[in-house]
XYZ file of C-alpha atoms in Angstrom:
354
model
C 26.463 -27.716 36.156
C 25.801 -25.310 33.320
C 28.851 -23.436 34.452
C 31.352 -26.260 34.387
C 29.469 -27.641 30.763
C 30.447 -23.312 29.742
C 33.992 -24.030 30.887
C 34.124 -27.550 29.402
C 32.996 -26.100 25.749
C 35.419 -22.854 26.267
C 38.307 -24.664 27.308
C 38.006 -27.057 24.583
C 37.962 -24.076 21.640
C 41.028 -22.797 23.232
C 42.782 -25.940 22.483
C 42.389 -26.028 18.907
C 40.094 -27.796 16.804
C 37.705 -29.867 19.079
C 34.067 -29.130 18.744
C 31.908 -29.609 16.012
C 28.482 -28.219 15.734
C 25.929 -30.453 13.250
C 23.383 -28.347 13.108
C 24.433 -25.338 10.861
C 20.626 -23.686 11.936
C 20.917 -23.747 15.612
C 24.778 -22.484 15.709
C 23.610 -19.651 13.293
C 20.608 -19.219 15.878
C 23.264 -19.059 19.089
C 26.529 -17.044 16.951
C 25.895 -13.323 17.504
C 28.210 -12.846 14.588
C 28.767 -13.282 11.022
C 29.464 -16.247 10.072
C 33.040 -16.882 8.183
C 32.215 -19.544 5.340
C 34.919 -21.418 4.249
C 34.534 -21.210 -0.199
C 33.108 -18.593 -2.193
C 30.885 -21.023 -2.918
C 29.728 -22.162 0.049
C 25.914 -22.907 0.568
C 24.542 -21.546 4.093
C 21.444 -21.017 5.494
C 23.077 -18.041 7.549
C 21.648 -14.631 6.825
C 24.588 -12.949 8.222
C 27.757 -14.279 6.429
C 31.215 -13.328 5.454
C 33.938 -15.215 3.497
C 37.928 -14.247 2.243
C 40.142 -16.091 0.333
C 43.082 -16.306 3.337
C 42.023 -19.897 4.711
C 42.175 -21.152 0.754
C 45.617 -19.574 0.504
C 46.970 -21.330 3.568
C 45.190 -24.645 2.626
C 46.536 -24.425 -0.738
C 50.316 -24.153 0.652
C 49.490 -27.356 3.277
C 47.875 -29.151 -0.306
C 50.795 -28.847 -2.509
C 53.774 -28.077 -0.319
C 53.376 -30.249 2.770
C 50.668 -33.068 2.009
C 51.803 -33.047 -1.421
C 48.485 -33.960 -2.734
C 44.391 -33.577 -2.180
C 43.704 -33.624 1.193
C 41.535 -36.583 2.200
C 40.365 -38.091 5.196
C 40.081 -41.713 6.260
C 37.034 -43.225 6.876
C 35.201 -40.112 6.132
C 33.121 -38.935 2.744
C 34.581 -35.520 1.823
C 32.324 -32.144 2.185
C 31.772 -30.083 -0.346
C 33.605 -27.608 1.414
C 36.637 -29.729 1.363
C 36.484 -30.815 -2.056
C 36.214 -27.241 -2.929
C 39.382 -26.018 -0.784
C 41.286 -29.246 -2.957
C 40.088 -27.781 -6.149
C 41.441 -24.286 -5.098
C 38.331 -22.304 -5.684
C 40.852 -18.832 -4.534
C 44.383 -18.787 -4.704
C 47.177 -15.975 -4.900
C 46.887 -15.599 -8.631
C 43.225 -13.656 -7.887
C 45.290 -11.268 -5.527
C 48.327 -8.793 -6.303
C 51.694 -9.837 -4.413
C 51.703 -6.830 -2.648
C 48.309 -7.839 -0.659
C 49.264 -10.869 0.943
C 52.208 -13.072 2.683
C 52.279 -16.934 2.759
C 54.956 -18.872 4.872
C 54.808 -23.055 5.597
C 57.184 -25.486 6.615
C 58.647 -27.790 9.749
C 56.992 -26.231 12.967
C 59.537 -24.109 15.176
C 60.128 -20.869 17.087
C 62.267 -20.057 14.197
C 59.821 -20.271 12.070
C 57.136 -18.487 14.072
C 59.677 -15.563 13.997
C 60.318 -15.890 10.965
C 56.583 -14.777 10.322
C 56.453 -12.114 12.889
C 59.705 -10.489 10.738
C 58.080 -10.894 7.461
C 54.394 -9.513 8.363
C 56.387 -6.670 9.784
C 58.487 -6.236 7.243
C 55.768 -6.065 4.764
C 52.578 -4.971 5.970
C 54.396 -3.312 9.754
C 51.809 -5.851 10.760
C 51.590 -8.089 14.058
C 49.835 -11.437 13.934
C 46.636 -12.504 15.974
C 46.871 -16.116 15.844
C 50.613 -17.211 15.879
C 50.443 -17.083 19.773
C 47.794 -19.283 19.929
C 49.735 -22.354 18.001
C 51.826 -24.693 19.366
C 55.422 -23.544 17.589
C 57.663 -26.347 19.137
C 59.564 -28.889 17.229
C 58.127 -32.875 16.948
C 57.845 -35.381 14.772
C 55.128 -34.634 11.953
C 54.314 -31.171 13.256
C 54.497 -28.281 9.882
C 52.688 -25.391 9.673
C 51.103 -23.403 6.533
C 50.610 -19.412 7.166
C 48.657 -16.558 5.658
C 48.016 -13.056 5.816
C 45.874 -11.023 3.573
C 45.969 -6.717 4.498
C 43.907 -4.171 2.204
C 43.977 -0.640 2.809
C 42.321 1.537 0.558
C 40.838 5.296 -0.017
C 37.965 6.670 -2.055
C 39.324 9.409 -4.716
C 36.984 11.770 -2.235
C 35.829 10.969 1.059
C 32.448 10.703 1.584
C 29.934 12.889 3.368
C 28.558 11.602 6.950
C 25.184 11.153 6.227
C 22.416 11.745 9.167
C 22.564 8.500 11.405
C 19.313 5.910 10.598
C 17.597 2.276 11.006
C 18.616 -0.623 8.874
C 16.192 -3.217 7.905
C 13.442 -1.327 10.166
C 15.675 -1.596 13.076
C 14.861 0.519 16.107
C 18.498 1.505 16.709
C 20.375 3.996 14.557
C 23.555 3.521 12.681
C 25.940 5.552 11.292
C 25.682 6.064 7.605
C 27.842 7.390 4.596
C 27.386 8.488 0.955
C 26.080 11.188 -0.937
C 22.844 13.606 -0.571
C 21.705 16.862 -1.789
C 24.021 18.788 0.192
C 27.036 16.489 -1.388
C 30.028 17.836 -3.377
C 29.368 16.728 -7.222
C 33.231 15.807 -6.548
C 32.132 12.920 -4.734
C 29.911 11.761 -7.792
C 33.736 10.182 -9.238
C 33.803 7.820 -6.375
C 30.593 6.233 -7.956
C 29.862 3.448 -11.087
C 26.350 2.544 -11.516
C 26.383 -0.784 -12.497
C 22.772 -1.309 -13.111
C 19.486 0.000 -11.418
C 16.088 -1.848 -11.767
C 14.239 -0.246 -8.875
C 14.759 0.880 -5.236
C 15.367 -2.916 -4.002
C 17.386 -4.306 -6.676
C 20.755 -2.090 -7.817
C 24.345 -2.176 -8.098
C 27.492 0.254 -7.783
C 31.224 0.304 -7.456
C 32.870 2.500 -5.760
C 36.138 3.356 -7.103
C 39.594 4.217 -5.033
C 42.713 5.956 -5.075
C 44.632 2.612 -5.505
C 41.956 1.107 -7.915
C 40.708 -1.192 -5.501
C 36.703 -1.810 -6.347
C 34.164 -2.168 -3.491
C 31.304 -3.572 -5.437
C 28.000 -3.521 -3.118
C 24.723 -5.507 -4.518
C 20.952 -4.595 -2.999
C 19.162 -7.812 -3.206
C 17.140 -9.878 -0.926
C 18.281 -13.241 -2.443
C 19.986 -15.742 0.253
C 21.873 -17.613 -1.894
C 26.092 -18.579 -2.006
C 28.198 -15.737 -2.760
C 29.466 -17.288 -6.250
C 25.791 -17.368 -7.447
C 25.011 -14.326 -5.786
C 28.366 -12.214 -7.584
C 27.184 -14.145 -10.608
C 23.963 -12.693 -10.904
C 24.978 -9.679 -10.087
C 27.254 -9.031 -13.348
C 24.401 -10.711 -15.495
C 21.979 -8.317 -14.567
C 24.930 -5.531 -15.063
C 25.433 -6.770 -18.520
C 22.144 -6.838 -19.640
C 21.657 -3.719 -17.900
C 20.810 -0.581 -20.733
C 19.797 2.372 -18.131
C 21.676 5.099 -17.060
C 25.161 4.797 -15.455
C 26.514 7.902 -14.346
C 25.638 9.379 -11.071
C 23.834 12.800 -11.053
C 22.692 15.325 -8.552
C 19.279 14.095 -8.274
C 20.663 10.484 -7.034
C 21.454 9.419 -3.952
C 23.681 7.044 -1.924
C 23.901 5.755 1.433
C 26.170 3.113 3.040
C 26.106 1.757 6.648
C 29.775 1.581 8.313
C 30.733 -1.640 9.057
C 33.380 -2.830 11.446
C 33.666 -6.468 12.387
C 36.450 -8.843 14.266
C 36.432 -12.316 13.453
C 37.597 -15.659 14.411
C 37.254 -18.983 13.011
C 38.372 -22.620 13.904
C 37.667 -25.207 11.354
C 36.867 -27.943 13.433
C 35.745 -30.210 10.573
C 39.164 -30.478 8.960
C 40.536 -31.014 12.494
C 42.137 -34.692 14.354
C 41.020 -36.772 10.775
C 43.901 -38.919 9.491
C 44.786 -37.547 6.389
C 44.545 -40.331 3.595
C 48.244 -41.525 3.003
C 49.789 -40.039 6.049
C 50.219 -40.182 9.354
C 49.269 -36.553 9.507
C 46.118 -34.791 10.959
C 45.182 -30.906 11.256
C 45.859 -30.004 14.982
C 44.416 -26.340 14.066
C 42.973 -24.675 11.241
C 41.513 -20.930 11.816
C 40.908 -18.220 10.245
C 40.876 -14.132 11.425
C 38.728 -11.447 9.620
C 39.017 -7.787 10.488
C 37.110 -5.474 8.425
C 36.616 -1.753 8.565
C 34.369 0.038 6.154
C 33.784 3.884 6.467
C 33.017 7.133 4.576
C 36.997 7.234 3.929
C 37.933 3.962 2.725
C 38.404 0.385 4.214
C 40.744 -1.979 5.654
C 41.258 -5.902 5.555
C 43.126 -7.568 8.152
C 42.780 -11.316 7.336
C 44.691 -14.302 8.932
C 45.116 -18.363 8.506
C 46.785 -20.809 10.047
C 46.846 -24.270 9.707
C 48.890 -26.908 11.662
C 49.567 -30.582 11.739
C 50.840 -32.986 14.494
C 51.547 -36.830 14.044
C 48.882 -39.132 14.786
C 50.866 -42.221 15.638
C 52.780 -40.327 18.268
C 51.360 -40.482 21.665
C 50.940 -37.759 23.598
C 53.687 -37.123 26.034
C 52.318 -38.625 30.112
C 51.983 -35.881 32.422
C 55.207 -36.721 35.050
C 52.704 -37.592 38.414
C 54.441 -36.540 41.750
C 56.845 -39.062 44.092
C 56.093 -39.052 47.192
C 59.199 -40.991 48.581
C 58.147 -41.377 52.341
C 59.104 -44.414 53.802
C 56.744 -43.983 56.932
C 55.673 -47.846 56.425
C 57.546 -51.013 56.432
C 59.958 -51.075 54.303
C 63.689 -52.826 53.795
C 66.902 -51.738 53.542
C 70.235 -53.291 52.431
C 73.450 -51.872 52.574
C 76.594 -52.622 50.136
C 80.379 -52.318 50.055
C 81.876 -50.176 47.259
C 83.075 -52.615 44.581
C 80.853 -55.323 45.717
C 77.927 -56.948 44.298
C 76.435 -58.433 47.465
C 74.986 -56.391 50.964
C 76.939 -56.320 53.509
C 73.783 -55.796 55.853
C 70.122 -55.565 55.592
C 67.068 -54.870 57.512
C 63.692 -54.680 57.629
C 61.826 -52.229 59.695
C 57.776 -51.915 60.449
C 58.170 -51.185 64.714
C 60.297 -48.116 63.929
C 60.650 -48.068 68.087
C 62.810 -50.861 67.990
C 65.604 -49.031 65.781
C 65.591 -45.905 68.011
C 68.755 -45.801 70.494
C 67.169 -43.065 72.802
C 63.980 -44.978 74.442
């Protein structure tokens, strides 16, 4: 039974948008993985959480460009997560042209290739996601696409620091960042934005293609807009020393992740003036942090589909065997009228050959 209940909840996530888990605690509990919150200023009890603007950019194109207007749903009270993605918390303004592609419109295999070209052209990127929507024409069905890519260097690379624990952890990761034994090159790479004491500090690190990685030690669980906003108070007020000298010391923990996300909230609601709902909405982060540089691979796709259009009826199977009693008439070309009929149910007594 538990196997088939697996299957059940497996196959459903592979069909779009179709589970919804209440309990934010328990899913945290069960997800090995970060979890992908939807605004900057989302409020989660996760402890491990990630969030990126490429969702907001794809909602914002479905919002203005194919809904034309706020996206509501009937019968339902809207989140604050949804009345932040209306109010366009992110959108491509807060990003250089050059970092990310947008595409919506009337679903199609056109337009999926249409994507594939552009991503290609642009980033020599392939997509994650576009094979997992349905591309074909129907009534109702239009799509809104992103794709956010970063690549970036450090003015110096970083030494490879001595692998170690994190948070006390028995296992050992591998670490980056500057020691005694560290080129006072590598001191450029480094802003000291303020420093209160070994559990509460800030730097950026600064890149070839001025990029900022801005990385905050605090043990505060609170959103990320609150938690960036601190973070520049306590830089402003800061009065300490900012440069980085050869008595300091930095270490960073790599950090390579792969995720997905389906927003199965915003999923099969009738959208408030249409006859529209969200058949998917997802979201892809891939994120590689090293002693190097980084990379951002970020997708979003969201989809709609008709709601007063029924589903198609699976064709069921003839089986055309007339093995029982049955009737038969037979008709003259050009007449309207049988020229002979029968009925048969003892077969033996229409066999010639006894």
């Amino acid at each position: 039974m538990k196997k088939l209940l697996l299957s059940a909840f497996c196959a459903l996530l592979m069909t779009g948008c179709a589970v919804n888990v209440e309990d934010e605690t328990l899913s945290t509990m069960a997800n090995p993985n970060p979890k992908i919150l939807t605004l900057f200023s989302s409020k989660s009890v996760a402890t491990d959480k990630v969030w990126v603007g490429t969702f907001q950019l794809a909602f914002n194109d479905m919002k203005n460009n194919i809904i034309k207007k706020d996206v509501i749903f009937e019968n339902t009270e809207p989140t604050k997560d949804l009345i932040g993605l209306n109010k366009e918390e992110f959108n491509s303004s807060m990003l250089n042209e050059s970092s990310y592609y947008t595409s919506y419109g009337e679903t199609s295999p056109e337009a999926k290739e249409k994507i594939k070209k552009g991503i290609k052209e642009k980033f020599n990127e392939t997509s994650d996601v576009l094979d997992l929507a349905d591309w074909e024409r129907g009534v109702g069905k239009y799509y809104a696409y992103a794709m956010l890519k970063k690549e970036f260097e450090y003015n110096v690379a970083f030494d490879i620091l001595e692998k170690a624990s994190f948070n006390n952890s028995k296992k050992q990761y591998n670490y980056f960042g500057i020691n005694s034994d560290t080129n006072e090159k590598v001191y450029k790479n480094v802003d000291v934005l303020f420093y209160n004491d070994e559990d509460d500090f800030a730097v950026q690190l600064l890149t070839k293609s001025n990029d900022i990685v801005l990385l905050y030690r605090t043990q505060e669980n609170a959103d990320f807009k609150t938690l960036y906003e601190e973070m520049n108070k306590k830089a402003s007020d800061y009065k300490g020393r900012r440069h980085f000298s050869e008595d300091d010391t930095l270490k960073i923990p790599n950090i390579k992740i792969d995720l997905i996300k389906r927003y199965q909230e915003l999923c099969n609601r009738k959208i408030v003036g249409t006859d529209l709902v969200f058949s998917e909405a997802l979201e892809t982060l891939k994120l590689e942090l090293d002693n190097k540089g980084g990379k951002v691979k970020s997708e979003a796709i969201i989809m709609t589909k008709n709601d007063m259009v029924m589903a198609p009826v699976a064709l069921q199977p003839m089986h055309l065997n007339f093995d029982k009693t049955f009737v038969m008439f037979l008709i003259d070309a050009g007449k309207a009228d049988p020229y002979l009929a029968l009925r048969v149910e003892d077969l033996e007594k229409f066999q010639t050959e006894k």
